[in-house]
Coordinates of C-alpha atoms and ligand atoms in Angstrom, one line a residue:
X13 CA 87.8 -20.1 183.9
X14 CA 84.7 -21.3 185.9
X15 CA 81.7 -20.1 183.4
X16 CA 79.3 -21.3 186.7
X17 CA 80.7 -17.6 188.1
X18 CA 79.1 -13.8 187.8
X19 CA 81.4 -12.3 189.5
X20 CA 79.4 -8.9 188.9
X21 CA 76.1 -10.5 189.6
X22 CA 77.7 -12.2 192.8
X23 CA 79.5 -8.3 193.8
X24 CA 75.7 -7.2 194.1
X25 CA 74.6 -9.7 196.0
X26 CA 77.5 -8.5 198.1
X27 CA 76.4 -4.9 198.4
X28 CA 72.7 -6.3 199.6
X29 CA 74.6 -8.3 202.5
X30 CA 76.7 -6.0 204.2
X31 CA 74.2 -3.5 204.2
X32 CA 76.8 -0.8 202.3
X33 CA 75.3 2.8 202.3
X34 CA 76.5 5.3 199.9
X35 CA 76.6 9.2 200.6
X36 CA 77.2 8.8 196.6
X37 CA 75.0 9.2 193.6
X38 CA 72.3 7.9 193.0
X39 CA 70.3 10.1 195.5
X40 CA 67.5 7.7 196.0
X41 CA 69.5 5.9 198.1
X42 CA 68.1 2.3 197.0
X43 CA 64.9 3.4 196.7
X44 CA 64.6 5.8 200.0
X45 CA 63.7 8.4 198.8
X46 CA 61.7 7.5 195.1
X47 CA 58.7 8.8 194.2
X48 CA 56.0 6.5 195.1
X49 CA 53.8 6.0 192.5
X50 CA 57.7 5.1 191.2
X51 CA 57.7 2.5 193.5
X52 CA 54.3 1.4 193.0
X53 CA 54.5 1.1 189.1
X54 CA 58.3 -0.6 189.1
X55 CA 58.4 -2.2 192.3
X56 CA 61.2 -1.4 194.8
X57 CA 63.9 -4.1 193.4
X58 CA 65.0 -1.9 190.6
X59 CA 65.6 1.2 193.2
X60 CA 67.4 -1.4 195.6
X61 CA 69.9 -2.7 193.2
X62 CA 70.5 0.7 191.4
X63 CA 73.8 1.4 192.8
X64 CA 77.6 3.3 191.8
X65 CA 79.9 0.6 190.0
X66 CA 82.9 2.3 191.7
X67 CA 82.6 3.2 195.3
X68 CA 79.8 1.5 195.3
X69 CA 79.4 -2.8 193.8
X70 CA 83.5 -2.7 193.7
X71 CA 85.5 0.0 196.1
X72 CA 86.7 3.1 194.8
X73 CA 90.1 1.5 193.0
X74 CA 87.7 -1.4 191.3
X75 CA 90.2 -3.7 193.3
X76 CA 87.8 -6.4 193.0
X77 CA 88.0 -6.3 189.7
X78 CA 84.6 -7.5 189.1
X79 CA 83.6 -6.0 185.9
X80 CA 86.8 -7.2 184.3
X81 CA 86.5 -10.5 185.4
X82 CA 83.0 -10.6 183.9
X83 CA 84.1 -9.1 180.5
X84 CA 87.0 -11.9 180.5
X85 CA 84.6 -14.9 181.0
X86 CA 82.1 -12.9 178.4
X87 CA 85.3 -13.4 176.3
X88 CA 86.3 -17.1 177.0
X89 CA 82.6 -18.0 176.7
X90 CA 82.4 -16.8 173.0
X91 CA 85.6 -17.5 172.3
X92 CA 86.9 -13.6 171.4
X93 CA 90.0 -12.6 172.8
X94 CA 88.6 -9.4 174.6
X95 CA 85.5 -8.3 175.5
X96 CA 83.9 -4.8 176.7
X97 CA 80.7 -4.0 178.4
X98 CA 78.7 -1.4 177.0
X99 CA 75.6 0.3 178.7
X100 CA 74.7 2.6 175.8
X101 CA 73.6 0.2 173.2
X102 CA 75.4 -1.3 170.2
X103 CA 74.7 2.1 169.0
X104 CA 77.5 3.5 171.6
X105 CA 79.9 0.9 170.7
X106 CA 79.7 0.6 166.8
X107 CA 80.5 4.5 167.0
X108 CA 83.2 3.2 169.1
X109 CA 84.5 0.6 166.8
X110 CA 84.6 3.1 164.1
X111 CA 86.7 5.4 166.0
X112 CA 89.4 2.8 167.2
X113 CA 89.9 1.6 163.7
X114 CA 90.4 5.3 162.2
X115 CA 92.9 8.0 162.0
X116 CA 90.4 11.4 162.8
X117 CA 90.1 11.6 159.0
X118 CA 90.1 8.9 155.7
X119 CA 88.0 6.5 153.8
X120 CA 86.0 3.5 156.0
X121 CA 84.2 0.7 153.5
X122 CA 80.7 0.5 154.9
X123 CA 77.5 -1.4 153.9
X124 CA 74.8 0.8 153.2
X125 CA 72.2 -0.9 155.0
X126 CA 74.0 0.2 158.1
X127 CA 72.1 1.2 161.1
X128 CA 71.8 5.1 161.9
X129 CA 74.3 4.2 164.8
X130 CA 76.9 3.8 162.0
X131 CA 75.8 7.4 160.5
X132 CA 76.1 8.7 163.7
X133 CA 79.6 7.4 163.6
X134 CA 80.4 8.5 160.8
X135 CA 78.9 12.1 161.5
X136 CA 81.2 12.4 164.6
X137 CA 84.2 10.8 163.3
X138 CA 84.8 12.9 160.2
X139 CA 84.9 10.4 157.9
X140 CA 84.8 9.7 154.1
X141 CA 82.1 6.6 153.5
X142 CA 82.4 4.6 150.9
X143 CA 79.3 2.5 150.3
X144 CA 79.3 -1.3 149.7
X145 CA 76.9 -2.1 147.5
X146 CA 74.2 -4.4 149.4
X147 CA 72.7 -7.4 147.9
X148 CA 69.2 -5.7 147.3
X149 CA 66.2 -8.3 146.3
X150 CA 64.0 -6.3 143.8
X151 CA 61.1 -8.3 144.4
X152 CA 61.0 -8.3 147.8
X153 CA 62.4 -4.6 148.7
X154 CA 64.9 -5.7 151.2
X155 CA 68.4 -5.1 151.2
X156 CA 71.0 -8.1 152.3
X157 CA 74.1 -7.5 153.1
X158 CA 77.4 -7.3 150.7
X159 CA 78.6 -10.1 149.0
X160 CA 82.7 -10.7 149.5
X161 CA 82.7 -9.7 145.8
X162 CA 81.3 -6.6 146.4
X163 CA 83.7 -5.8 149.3
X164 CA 86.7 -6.8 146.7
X165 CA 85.3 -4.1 144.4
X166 CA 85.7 -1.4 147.1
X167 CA 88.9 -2.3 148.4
X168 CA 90.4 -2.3 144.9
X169 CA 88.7 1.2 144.7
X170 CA 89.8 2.5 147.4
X171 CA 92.7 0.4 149.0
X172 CA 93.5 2.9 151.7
X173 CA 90.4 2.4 153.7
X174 CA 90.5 2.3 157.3
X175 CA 88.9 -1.1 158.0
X176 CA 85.2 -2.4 156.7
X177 CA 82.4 -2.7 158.5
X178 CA 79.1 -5.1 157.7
X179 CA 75.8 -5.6 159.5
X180 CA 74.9 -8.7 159.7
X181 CA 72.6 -10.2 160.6
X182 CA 70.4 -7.6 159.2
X183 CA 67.3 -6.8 160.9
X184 CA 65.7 -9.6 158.4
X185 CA 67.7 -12.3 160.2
X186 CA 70.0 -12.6 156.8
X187 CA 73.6 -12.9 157.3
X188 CA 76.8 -12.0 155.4
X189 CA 79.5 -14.7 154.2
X190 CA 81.9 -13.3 156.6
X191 CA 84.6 -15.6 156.4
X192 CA 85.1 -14.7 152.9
X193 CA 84.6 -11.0 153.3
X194 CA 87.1 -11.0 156.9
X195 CA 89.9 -13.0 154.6
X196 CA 89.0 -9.9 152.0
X197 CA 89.8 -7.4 154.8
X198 CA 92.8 -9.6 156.1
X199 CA 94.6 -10.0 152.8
X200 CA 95.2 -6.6 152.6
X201 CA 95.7 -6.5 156.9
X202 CA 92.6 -4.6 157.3
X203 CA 90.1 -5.2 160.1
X204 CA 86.7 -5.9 159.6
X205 CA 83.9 -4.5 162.2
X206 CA 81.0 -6.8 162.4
X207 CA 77.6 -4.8 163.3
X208 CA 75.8 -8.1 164.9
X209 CA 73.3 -6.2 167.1
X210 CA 70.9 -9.0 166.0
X211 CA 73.4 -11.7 166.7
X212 CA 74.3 -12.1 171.2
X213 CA 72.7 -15.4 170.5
X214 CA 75.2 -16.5 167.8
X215 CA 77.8 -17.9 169.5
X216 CA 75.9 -20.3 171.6
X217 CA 74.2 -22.8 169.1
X218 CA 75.8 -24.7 166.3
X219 CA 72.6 -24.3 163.5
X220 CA 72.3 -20.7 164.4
X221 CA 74.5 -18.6 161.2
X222 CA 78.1 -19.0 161.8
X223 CA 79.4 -15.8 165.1
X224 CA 81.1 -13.1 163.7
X225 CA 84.2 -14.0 166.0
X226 CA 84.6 -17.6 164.7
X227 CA 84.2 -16.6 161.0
X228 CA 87.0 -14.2 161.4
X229 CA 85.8 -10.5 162.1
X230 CA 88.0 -8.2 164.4
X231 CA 85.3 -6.4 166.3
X232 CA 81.9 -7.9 166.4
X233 CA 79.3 -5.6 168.6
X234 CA 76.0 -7.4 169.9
X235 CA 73.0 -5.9 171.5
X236 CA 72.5 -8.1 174.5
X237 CA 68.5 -6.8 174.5
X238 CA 68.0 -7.9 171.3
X239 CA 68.3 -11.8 170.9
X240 CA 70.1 -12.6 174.3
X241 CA 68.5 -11.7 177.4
X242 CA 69.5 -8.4 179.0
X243 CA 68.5 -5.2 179.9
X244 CA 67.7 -2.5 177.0
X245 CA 71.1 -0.8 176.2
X246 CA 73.0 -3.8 177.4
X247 CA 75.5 -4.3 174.4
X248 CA 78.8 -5.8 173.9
X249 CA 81.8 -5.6 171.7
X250 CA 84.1 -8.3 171.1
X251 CA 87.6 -7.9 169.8
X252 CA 90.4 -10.6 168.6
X253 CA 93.8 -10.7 166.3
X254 CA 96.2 -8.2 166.2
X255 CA 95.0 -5.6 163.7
X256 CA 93.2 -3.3 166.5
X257 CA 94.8 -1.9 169.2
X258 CA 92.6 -3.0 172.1
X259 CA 93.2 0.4 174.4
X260 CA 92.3 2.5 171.4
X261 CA 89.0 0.8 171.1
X262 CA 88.1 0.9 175.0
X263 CA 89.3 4.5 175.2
X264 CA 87.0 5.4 172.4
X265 CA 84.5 4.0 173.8
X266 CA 85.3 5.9 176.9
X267 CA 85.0 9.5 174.5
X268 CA 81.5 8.6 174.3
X269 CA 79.9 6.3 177.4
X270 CA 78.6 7.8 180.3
X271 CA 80.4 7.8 183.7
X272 CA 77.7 6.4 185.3
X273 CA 77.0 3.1 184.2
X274 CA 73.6 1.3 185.4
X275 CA 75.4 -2.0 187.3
X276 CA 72.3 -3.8 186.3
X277 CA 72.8 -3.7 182.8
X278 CA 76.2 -4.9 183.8
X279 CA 75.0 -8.0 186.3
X280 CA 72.3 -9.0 183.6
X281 CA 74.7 -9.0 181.2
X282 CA 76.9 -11.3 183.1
X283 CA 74.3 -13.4 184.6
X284 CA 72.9 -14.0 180.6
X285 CA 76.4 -15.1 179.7
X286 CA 76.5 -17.5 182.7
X287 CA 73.4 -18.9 181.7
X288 CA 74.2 -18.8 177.8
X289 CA 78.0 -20.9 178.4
X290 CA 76.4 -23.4 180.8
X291 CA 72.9 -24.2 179.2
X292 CA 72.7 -22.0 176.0
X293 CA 72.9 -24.9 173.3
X294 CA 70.1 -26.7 175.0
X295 CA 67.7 -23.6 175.7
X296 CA 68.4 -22.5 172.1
X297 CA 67.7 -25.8 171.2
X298 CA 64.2 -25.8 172.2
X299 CA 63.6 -22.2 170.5
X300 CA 64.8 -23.6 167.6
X301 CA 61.8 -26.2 167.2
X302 CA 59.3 -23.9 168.5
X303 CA 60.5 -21.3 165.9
X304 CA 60.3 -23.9 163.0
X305 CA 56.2 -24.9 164.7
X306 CA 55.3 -21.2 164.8
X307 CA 56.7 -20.8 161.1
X308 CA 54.6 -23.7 159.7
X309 CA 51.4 -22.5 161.4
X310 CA 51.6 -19.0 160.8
X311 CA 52.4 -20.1 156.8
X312 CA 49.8 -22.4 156.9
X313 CA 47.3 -19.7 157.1
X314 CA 45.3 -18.2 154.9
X315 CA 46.8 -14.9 153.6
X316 CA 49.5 -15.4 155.2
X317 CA 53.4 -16.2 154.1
X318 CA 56.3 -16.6 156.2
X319 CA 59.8 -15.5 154.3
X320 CA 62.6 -18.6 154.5
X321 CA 64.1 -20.2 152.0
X322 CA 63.7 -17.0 149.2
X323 CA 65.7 -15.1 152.1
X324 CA 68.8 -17.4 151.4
X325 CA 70.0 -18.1 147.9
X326 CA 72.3 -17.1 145.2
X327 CA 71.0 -13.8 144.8
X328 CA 70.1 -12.7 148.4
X329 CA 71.5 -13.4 151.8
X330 CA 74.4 -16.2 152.5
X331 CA 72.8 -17.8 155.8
X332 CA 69.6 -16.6 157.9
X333 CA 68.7 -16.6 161.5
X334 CA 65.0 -18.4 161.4
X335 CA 64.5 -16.5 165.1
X336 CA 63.5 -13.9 163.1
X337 CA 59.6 -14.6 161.8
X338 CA 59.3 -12.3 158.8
X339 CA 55.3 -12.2 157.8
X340 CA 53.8 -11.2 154.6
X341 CA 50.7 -10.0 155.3
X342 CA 50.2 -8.2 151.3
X343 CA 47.6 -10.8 150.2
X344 CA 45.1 -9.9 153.5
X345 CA 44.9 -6.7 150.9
X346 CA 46.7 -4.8 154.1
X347 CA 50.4 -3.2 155.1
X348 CA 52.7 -4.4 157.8
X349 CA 51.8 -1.0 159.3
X350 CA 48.3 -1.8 160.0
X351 CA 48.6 -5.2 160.9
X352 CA 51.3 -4.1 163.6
X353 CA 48.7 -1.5 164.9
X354 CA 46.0 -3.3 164.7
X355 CA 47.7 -6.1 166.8
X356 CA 48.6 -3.7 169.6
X357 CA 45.3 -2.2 169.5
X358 CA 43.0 -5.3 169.3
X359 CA 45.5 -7.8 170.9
X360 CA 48.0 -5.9 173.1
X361 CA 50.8 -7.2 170.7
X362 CA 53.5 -5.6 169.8
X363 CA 55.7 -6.6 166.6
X364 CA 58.8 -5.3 165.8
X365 CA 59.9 -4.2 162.3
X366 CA 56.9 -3.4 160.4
X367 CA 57.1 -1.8 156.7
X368 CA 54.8 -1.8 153.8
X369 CA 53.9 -5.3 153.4
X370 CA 55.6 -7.2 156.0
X371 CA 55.7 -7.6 160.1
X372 CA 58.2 -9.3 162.0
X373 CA 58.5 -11.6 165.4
X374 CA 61.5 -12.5 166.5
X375 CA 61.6 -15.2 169.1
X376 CA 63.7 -15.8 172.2
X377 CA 64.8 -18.3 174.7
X378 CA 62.0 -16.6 176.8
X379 CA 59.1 -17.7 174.4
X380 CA 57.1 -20.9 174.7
X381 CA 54.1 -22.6 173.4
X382 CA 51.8 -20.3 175.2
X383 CA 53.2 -16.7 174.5
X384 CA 53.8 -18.1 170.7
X385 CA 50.0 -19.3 171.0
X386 CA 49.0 -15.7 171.5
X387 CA 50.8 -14.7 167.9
X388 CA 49.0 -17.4 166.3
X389 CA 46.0 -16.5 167.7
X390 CA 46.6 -12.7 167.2
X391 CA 47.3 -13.5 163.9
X392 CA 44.2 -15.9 163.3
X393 CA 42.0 -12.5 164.6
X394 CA 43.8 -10.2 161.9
X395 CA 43.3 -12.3 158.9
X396 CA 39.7 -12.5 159.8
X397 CA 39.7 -8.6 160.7
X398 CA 41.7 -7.5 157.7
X399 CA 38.5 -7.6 155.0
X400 CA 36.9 -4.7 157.3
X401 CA 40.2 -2.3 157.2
X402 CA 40.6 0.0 155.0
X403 CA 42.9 -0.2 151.6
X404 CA 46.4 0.6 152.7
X405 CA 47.7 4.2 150.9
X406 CA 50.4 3.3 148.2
X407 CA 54.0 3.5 149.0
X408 CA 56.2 4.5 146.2
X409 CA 58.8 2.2 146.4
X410 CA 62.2 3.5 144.9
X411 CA 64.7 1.1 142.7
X412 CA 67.9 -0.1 144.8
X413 CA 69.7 2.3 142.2
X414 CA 67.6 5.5 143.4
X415 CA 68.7 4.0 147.1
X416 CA 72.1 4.5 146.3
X417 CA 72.3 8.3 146.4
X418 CA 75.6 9.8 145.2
X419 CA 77.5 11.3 148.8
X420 CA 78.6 14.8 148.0
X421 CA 79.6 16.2 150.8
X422 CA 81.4 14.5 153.9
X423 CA 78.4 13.5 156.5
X424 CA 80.3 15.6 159.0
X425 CA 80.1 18.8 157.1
X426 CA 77.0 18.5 155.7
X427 CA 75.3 17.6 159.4
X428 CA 77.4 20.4 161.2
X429 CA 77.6 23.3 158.4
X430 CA 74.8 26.0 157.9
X431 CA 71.4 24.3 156.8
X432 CA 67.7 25.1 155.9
X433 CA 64.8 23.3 155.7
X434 CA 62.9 23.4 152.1
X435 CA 60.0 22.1 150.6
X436 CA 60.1 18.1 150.2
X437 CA 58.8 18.8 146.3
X438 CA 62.4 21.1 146.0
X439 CA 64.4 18.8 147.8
X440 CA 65.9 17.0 144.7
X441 CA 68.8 17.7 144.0
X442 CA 69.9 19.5 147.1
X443 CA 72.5 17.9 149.8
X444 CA 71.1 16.5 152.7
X445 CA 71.9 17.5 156.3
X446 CA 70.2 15.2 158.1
X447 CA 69.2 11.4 158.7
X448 CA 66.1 10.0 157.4
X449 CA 65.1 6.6 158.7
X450 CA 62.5 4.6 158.6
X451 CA 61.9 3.1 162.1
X452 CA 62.4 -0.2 162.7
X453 CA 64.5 -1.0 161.2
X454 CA 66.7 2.0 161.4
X455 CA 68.6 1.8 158.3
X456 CA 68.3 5.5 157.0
X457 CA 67.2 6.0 153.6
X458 CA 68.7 9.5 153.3
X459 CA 72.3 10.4 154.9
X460 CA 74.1 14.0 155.8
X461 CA 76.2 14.5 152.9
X462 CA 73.8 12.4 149.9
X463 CA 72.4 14.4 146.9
X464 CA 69.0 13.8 147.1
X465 CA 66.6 11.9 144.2
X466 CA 62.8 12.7 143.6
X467 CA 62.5 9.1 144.0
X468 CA 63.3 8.8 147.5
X469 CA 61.3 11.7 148.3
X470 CA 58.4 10.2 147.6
X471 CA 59.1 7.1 149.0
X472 CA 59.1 8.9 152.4
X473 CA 56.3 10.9 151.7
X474 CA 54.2 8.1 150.5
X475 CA 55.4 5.8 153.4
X476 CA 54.9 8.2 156.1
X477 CA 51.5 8.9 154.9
X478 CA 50.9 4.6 155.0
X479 CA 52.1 4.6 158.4
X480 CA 55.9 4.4 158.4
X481 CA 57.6 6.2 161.2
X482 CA 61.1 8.5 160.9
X483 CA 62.0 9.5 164.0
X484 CA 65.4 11.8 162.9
X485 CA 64.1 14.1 160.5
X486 CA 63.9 18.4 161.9
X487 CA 60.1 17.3 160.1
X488 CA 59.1 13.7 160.5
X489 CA 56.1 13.9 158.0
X490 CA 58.6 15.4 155.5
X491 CA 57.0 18.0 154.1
X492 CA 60.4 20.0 154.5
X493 CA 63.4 18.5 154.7
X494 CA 66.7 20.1 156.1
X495 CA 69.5 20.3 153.5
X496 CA 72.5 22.1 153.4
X497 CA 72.3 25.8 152.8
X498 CA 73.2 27.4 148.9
X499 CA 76.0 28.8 149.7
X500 CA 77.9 25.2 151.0
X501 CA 75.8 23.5 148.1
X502 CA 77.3 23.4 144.7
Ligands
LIG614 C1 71.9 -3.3 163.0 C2 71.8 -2.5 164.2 N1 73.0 -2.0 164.7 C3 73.0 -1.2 165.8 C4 71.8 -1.0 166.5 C5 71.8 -0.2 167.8 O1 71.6 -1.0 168.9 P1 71.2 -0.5 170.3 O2 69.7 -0.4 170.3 O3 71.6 -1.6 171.2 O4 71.8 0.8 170.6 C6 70.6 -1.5 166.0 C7 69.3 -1.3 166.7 O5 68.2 -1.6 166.3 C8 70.6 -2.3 164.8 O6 69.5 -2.8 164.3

């Protein structure tokens, strides 16, 4: 295929030439009739090429195909047999990958640093998890995903399982060993589901950890908003092999997308995999080095450490993405929570996962000397401003053991059945019914279905009170939290 073409991209610019009116959704006619501070604030262009996919960028019977013929060079250009366009998120087509590999009822291996995406899936499908144990570093609080020897624990446990499913990499930038854990899986003619929302850049550059697709995996989903360069809730999931029936997968998927999807999360998708197969290794290239100059000045000042090497060894991750800049800011005597806000505040910066101790960057193709500048400069300004801020409150942080609550109940019943909220200080011991997750980076620390532990209570507690944010909970400062109801709760 010629990986110069876009055919959705190209379909578009189609629509804008013949001067195509639709008497169709969506009613602003291209901008007509928007709201003008709308207009004022975005601009017209988003308006103008807001348009139907269907009876609208192709005709009515998608006889041009386009979308198709983007998700097939998408699928030559990473080298997957299949891929699918998603414009709902990874979260939309993880929940989707769960369902294709499933049955409506049974067991699915799972790490438990998944994303809330993956509870949500698990919530909806009905299913039984059973946790893989991750690889959690003690010293640093961070969890890393299974080793393959974990993985061959749970499948001798409970050899019936659907499929497995993995994120990596984690929101850290650390990375699985997935070619041992997809021969695992495959021994036993299992899939494996690769959660790589952090990974669209994968494929395209030879240092950057090894693609989910060429170490083996099944289904690997990437957030094209994340490290590639799309619109937000621009994902898309890969499939290859034999072990996952490809019209089960995309008519999952169908259960839960919309049936309006934006065509510019579409064209951006395919016009970022155009430029990706034609100049990715070279524009990743550059990022590379800039990421490796931003790394050694940030760590080179005072207060300041930048996590690498102690991310990959025995003990932690297999491989890590250094895209992902992952700051300790603990000896400016501050948390990640304050620095993050103070760097919006005093900077108009915005970082991405922030928790107790740490903030992170993560770099793309898009960043250069001068928008890197303004993070070391930001950064310079915090260490001088830290001294003045106050002393962060404590966060009670729990053991990995105490993060590996006991699951009671299935997630489906214990979300759906009757619940009520009690006091956090009486929540020990009870079943939860809902998600609690500290956001970024979105890995819950409480599930539907878990019995709950004092320690995790006041790991929340604590946290929220230092300035972690959980977006899920019926009571986000957790002061109640919403269990299943006696009766159900034995
Ligand atoms: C590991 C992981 N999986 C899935 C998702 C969901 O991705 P999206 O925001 O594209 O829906 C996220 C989002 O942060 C994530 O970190």
């Amino acid at each position: 295929m010629d990986q110069n073409e876009a055919p959705l991209l190209d379909a578009l610019a189609d629509y804008h030439r013949l001067d195509r009116y639709g008497f169709t959704p969506p009613g602003h006619r291209q901008g007509r009739g928007a709201d003008p501070r709308s207009l004022e604030v975005m601009g017209s262009d988003p308006f103008r090429s807001d348009v139907l996919s269907t009876a609208g960028v192709d005709d009515r019977k998608s006889s041009g195909g386009y979308l198709s013929k983007a998700e097939e060079l998408m699928a030559e250009a990473v080298g997957a047999d299949k891929a699918f366009f998603s414009t709902c998120g990874s979260s939309l087509s993880v929940k989707a990958s769960i369902l294709a590999v499933t049955k409506g009822s049974g067991d699915l291996l799972i790490g438990r640093d998944a994303h809330k995406s993956v509870v949500a899936g698990i919530i909806l499908s009905g299913l039984q998890p059973r946790w893989i144990r991750p690889q959690w570093d003690r010293d640093l609080h961070i969890a890393h995903p299974p080793s393959p020897e974990e993985v061959e624990k749970m499948w001798q446990r409970y050899p019936d399982a659907a499929a497995a499913l993995i994120t990596s990499p984690t929101p850290y930038g650390t990375c699985a060993d997935i070619q041992k854990i997809a021969e695992i899986c495959h021994s036993r003619g299992k899939p494996l589901i690769i959660d790589e929302a952090w990974g669209a850049h994968l494929p395209f550059h030879d240092r950057l950890p090894t693609w989910a697709m060429d170490a083996g995996a099944d289904i690997c989903v990437v957030s094209v908003h994340k490290m590639g360069m799309g619109f937000e809730q621009g994902s898309v999931y890969h499939l290859q092999g034999s072990l996952v029936d490809p019209v089960r997968l995309s008519q999952c998927a169908d259960l839960l997308s919309t049936t309006s999807a934006n065509v510019m999360i579409y064209a951006a998708i395919d016009g970022w995999r155009r430029k990706m197969a034609l100049e990715g290794q070279a524009a990743l290239e550059k990022t590379l080095t800039l990421a490796g100059n931003v790394r050694t000045g940030l760590d080179a000042l005072d207060g300041l450490h930048v996590l690498g090497p102690e991310l990959v060894r025995a003990e932690a991750s297999h491989d890590f993405d250094p895209l992902h800049i992952l700051i300790d800011v603990s000896e400016l005597g501050i948390s990640g929570y304050q620095a993050a806000d103070w760097l919006r505040d005093k900077c108009r910066l915005d970082v991405g996962l922030n928790d107790h101790r740490r903030i992170e960057a993560t770099l793309s193709q898009s960043d250069d000397d001068k928008t890197t500048a303004r993070l070391l400069e930001g950064m310079r300004q915090l260490i001088d401003a830290a001294p003045d801020m106050p002393e962060p409150a404590k966060v009670e942080l729990p053991a990995p053991e105490d993060l590996e609550m006991e699951t009671v109940l299935l997630p489906r019943d214990a979300f759906f059945g009757p619940v009520e909220n009690v006091p956090a200080e009486e929540a020990a011991g009870r079943i939860a019914a809902e998600q609690l997750t500290p956001y970024p980076p979105g890995v819950p620390a409480i599930l539907p279905g878990e019995r709950i532990n004092a320690a995790v209570v006041e790991y929340l507690r604590t946290g929220t009170a230092a300035g972690m944010v959980l977006p899920d909970p019926a009571d986000p400062t957790v002061k109640t939290i919403r269990v299943v109801a006696h009766q159900r709760d034995q």
